[in-house]
XYZ file of C-alpha atoms in Angstrom:
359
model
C 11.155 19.766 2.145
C 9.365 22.902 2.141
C 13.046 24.994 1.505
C 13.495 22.388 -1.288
C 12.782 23.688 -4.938
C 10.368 20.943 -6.929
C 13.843 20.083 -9.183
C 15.089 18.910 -6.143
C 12.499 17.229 -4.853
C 12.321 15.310 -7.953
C 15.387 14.663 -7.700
C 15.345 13.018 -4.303
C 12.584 10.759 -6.249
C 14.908 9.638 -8.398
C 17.232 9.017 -6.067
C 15.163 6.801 -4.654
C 13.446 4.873 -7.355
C 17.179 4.367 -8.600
C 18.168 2.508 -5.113
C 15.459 -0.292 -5.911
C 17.276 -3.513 -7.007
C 15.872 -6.819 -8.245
C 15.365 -9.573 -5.498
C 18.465 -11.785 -4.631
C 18.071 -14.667 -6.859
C 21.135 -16.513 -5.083
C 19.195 -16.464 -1.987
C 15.964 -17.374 -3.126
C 17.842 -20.585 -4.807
C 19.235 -21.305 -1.819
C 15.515 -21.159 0.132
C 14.008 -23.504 -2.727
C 16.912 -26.328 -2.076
C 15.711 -25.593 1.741
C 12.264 -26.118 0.941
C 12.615 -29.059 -1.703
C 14.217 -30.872 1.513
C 11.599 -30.680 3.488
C 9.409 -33.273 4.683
C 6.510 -32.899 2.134
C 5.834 -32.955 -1.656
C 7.562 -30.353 -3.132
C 5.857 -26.905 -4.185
C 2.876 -28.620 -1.666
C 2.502 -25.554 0.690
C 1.808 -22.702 -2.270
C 2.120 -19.426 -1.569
C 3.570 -19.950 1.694
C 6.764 -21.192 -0.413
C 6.522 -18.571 -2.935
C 6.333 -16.056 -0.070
C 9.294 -17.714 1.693
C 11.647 -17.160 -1.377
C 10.315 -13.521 -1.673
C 11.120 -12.842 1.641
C 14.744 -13.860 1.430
C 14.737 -12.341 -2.398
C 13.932 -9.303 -0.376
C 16.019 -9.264 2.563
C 18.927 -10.880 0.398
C 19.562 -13.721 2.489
C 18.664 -17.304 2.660
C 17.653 -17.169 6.033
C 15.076 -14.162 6.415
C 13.478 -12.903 9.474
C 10.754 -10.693 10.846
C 11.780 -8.646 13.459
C 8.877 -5.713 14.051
C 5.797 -5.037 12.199
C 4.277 -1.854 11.789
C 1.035 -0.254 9.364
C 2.018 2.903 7.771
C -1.336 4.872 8.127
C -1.461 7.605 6.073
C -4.512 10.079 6.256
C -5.626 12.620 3.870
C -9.140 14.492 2.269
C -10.382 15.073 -0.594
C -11.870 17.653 -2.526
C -14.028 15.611 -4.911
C -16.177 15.479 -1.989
C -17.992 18.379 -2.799
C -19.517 16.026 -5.820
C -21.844 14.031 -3.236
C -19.201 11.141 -3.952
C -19.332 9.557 -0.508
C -22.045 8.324 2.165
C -20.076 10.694 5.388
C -18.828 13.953 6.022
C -15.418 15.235 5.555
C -16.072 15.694 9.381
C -15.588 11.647 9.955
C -11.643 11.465 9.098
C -10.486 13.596 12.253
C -13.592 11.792 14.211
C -11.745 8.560 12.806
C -8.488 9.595 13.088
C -8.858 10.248 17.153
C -10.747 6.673 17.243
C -7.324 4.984 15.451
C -5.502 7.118 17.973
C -7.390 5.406 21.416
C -6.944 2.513 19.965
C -10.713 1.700 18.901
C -10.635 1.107 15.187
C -10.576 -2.800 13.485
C -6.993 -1.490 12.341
C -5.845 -1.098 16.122
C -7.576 -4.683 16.562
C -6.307 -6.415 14.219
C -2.589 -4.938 14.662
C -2.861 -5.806 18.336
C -3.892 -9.716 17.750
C -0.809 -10.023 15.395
C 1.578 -8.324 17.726
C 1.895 -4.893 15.003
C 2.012 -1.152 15.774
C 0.228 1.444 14.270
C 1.629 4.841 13.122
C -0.882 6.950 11.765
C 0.642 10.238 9.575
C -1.189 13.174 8.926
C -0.489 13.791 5.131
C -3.500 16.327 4.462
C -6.462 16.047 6.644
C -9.062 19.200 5.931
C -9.263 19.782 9.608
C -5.735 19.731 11.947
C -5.774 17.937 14.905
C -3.929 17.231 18.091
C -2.814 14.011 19.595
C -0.700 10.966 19.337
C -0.512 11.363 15.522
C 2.760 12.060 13.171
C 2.472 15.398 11.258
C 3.443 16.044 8.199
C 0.736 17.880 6.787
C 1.436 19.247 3.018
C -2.068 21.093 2.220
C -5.283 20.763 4.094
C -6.534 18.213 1.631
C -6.711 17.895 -2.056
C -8.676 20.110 -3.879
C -11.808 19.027 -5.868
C -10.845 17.456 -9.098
C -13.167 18.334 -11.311
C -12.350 21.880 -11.423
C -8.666 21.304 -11.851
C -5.820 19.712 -10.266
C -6.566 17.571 -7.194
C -2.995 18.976 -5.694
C 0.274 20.752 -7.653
C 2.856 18.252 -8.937
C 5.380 19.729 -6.060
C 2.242 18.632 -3.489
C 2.187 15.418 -4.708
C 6.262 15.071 -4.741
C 6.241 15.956 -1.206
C 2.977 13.615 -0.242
C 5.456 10.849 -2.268
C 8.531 11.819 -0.017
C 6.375 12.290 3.058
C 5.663 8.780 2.893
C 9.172 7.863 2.403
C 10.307 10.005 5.118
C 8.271 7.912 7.254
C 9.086 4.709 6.385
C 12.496 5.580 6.517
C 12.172 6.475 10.442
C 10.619 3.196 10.549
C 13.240 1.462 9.280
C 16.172 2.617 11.804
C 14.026 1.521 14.058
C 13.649 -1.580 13.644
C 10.825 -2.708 11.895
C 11.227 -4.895 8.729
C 7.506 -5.464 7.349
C 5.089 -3.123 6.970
C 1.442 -3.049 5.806
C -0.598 -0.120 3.844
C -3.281 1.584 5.796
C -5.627 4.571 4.515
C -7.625 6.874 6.077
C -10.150 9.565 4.326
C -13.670 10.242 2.963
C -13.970 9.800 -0.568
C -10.356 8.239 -1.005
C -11.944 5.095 -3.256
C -12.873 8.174 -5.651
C -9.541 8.981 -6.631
C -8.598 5.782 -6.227
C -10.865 4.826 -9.095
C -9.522 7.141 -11.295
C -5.784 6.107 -10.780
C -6.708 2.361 -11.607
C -9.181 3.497 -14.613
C -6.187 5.729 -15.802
C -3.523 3.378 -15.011
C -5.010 -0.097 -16.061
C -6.878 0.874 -19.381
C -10.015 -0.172 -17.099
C -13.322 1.665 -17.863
C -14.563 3.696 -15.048
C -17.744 1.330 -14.232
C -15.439 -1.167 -13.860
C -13.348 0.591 -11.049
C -16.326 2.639 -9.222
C -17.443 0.765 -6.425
C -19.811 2.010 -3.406
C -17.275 2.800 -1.218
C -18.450 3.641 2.285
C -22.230 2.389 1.297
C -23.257 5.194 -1.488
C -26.505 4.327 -3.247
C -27.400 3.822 -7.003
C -27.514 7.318 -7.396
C -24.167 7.866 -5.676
C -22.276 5.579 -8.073
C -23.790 7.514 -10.850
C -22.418 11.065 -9.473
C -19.110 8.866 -8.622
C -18.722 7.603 -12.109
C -19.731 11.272 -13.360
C -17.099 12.974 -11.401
C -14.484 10.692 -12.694
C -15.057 11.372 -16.161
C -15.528 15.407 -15.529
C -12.016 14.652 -13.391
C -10.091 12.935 -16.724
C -11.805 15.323 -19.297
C -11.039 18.574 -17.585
C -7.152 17.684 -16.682
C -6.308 15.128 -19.310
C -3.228 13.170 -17.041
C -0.992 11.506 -18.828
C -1.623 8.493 -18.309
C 2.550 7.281 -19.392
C 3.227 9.901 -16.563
C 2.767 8.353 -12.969
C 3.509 11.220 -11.153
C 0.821 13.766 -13.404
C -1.839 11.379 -13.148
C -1.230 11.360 -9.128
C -1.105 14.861 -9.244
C -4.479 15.569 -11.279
C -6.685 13.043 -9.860
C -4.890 11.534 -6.876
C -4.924 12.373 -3.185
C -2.264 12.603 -1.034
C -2.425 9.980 1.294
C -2.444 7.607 -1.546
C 1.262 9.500 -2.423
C 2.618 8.953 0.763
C 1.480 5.216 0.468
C 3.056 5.032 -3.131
C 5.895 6.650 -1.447
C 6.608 4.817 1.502
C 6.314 1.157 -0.196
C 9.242 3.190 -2.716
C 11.312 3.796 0.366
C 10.378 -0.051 1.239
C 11.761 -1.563 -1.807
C 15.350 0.672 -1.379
C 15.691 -0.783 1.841
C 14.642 -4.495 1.013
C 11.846 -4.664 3.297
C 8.382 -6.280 2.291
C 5.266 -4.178 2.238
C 2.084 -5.973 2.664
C -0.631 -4.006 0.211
C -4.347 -3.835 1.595
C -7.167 -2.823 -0.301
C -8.118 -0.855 -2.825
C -7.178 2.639 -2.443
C -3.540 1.094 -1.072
C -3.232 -0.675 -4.230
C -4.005 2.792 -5.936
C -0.747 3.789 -4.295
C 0.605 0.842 -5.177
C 0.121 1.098 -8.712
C 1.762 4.849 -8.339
C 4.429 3.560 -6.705
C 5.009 0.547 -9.473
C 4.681 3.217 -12.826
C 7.676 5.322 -10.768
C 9.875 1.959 -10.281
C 8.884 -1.162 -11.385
C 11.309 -2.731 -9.363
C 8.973 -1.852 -6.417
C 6.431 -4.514 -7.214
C 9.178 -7.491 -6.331
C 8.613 -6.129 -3.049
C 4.948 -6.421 -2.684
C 2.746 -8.841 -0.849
C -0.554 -8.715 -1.817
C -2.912 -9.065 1.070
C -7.043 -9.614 0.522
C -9.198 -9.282 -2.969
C -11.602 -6.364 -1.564
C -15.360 -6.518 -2.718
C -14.725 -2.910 -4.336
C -15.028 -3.661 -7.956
C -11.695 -2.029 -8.878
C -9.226 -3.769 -6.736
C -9.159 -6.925 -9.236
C -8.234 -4.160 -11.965
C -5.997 -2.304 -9.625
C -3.843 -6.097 -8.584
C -4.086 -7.716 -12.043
C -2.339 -4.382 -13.075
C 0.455 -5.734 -10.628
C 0.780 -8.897 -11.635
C -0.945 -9.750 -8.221
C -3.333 -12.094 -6.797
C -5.130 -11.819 -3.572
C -3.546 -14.374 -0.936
C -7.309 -14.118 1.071
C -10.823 -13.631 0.190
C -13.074 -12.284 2.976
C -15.197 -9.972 1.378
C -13.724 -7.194 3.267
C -13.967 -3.188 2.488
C -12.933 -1.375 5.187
C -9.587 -0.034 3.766
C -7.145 1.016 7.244
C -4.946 -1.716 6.379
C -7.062 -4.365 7.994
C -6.572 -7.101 5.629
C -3.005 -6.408 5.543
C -2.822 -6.537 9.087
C -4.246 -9.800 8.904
C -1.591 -11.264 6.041
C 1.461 -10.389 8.543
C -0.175 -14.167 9.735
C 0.608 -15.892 6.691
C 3.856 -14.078 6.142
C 5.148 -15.159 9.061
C 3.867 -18.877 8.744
C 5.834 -18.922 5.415
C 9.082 -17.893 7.656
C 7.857 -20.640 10.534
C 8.156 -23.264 7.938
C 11.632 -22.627 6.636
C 13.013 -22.391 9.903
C 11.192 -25.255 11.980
C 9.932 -28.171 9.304
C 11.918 -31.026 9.486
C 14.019 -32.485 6.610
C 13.722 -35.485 5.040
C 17.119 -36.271 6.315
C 16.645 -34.936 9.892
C 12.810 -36.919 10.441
C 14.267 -40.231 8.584
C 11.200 -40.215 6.157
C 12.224 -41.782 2.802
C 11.938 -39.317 -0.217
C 9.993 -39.231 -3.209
C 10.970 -42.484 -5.287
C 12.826 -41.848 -8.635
């Protein structure tokens, strides 16, 4: 990418964005005469039923199926640190980075329990670093936002692409549902400006405490955000300035990998709240995109209601959770493959002998 001129680049975005098609309504017919035969009112088991019909919308056949799940971790830093925007050090996202790595974060947990991998990328992390981790590094972090830019548009069409890139590997090998995951200090900062910027939301309504900032931190947060949107105006109708000017770039390579997702009809399963940052990028560059998304848990950062309901999207689970990683994702793969479960193994009304509903 680095040979490639930013025309190009762009272009390969467009490319992409063009290759997303709306879900297979034939097949997702077909899964609701399945399910209507089943033995149990119909439209009884919710979102299980809706998530059965997306899943063969998706994968454009009546009789979907999981075969590997993997969490896209993408890791980045931010410049907007400098404001006093987060409780920890720039220093914690390598020191968090080689924990995810040994296999001692909730992510690698959670991922283990539901029989997922994790592949952590290395989009822009201030400090390098050496281990089991997948680099594609396109600066050494974003720079601080309220003096300009957070990264050139070319940065962010490469973060976008970077993300692609690796969900493309992904995909020839294998794996057919992925989850967001996140990793940097002060990411929910950016992230609140994207859904501010994005949903019409005012920026007390987006600016959560993030890692555990006090009353004063949410004050300098808020303060930063405005300086951020009044020093490099993004346009707001423009997905790709707005990501540029107050984004980060491992919230690019999540927009940009659920992009690559949607091409390939394969679900993504969004996390929290700086994934659904992405997420919204991801949706303003093809709408398409969102027909492919699974949201995961409602996180108790005050912006990820404004950042889902700018979907379309509700939470599927509740459990006060903040941690960002992809945990909550992680733990959705559960339900999307109990949707699945059903479709294939319920009984019909036919095949138990139970007497259907009387006309």
């Amino acid at each position: 990418m680095k040979n490639l001129t930013e025309e190009q680049l762009y272009a390969q975005l467009q490319n992409l964005t063009s290759n997303i098609l709306d879900l297979d309504e034939e097949a997702m017919s077909q899964i609701q005469v399945r399910l209507d035969s089943l033995t149990k009112p119909q439209g009884s088991l919710g979102q299980l039923e809706h998530l059965a019909k997306q899943l063969g919308g998706i994968q454009r056949t009546s009789k979907p199926k999981i075969e590997k799940k993997a969490v896209l971790l993408m890791a980045g830093d931010h410049g907007v640190v400098e404001e006093g925007v987060s409780a920890f050090p720039q220093e914690v996202t390598p020191q968090m980075a080689y924990n995810i790595m040994n296999g001692g974060a909730a992510i690698n947990v959670l991922s283990r329990q539901a029989k997922a991998e994790v592949f952590l990328t290395d989009v822009g992390i201030a400090f390098p670093i050496e281990g089991n981790i997948n680099h594609k590094r396109v600066a050494n972090g974003t720079k601080n936002m309220t003096k300009g830019p957070a990264m050139t548009r070319r940065e962010a069409l490469e973060a976008l692409l970077v993300g692609a890139e690796v969900a493309e590997e992904k995909i020839r090998e294998g794996y057919n549902l992925f989850a967001t995951g996140e990793l940097g200090i002060g990411n929910t900062t950016p992230s609140s400006a994207i859904v501010s910027i994005l949903t019409d939301s005012a920026i007390e309504d987006v600016v959560g405490r993030g890692t555990g900032i006090d009353d004063a931190g949410v004050i300098r947060k808020r303060r930063a955000i405005e300086k951020a949107i009044e020093v490099n105006q993004p346009d707001k109708t423009d997905a790709l300035d707005v990501l540029a000017k107050v984004g980060g770039l491992e919230i690019a390579a999540i927009a940009g990998s659920i992009l690559q997702a949607a091409a390939s009809h394969v679900p993504f399963v969004i996390d929290g709240f700086i994934s659904t940052a992405g997420a919204l990028i991801a949706a303003k560059l093809a709408p398409k995109s969102v027909a492919y998304m699974i949201p995961s848990h409602g996180s108790v950062e005050i912006g990820h209601r404004n950042a889902l309901a700018g979907l379309g999207l509700d939470p599927i689970l509740n459990l006060d959770m903040r941690l960002g990683e992809g945990t909550g994702a992680a733990i959705t793969f559960y339900i999307v493959e109990s949707a699945l479960h059903i479709l294939e193994e319920m009984a019909t009304f036919a095949d138990a002998g139970v007497s259907e509903k009387s006309e």
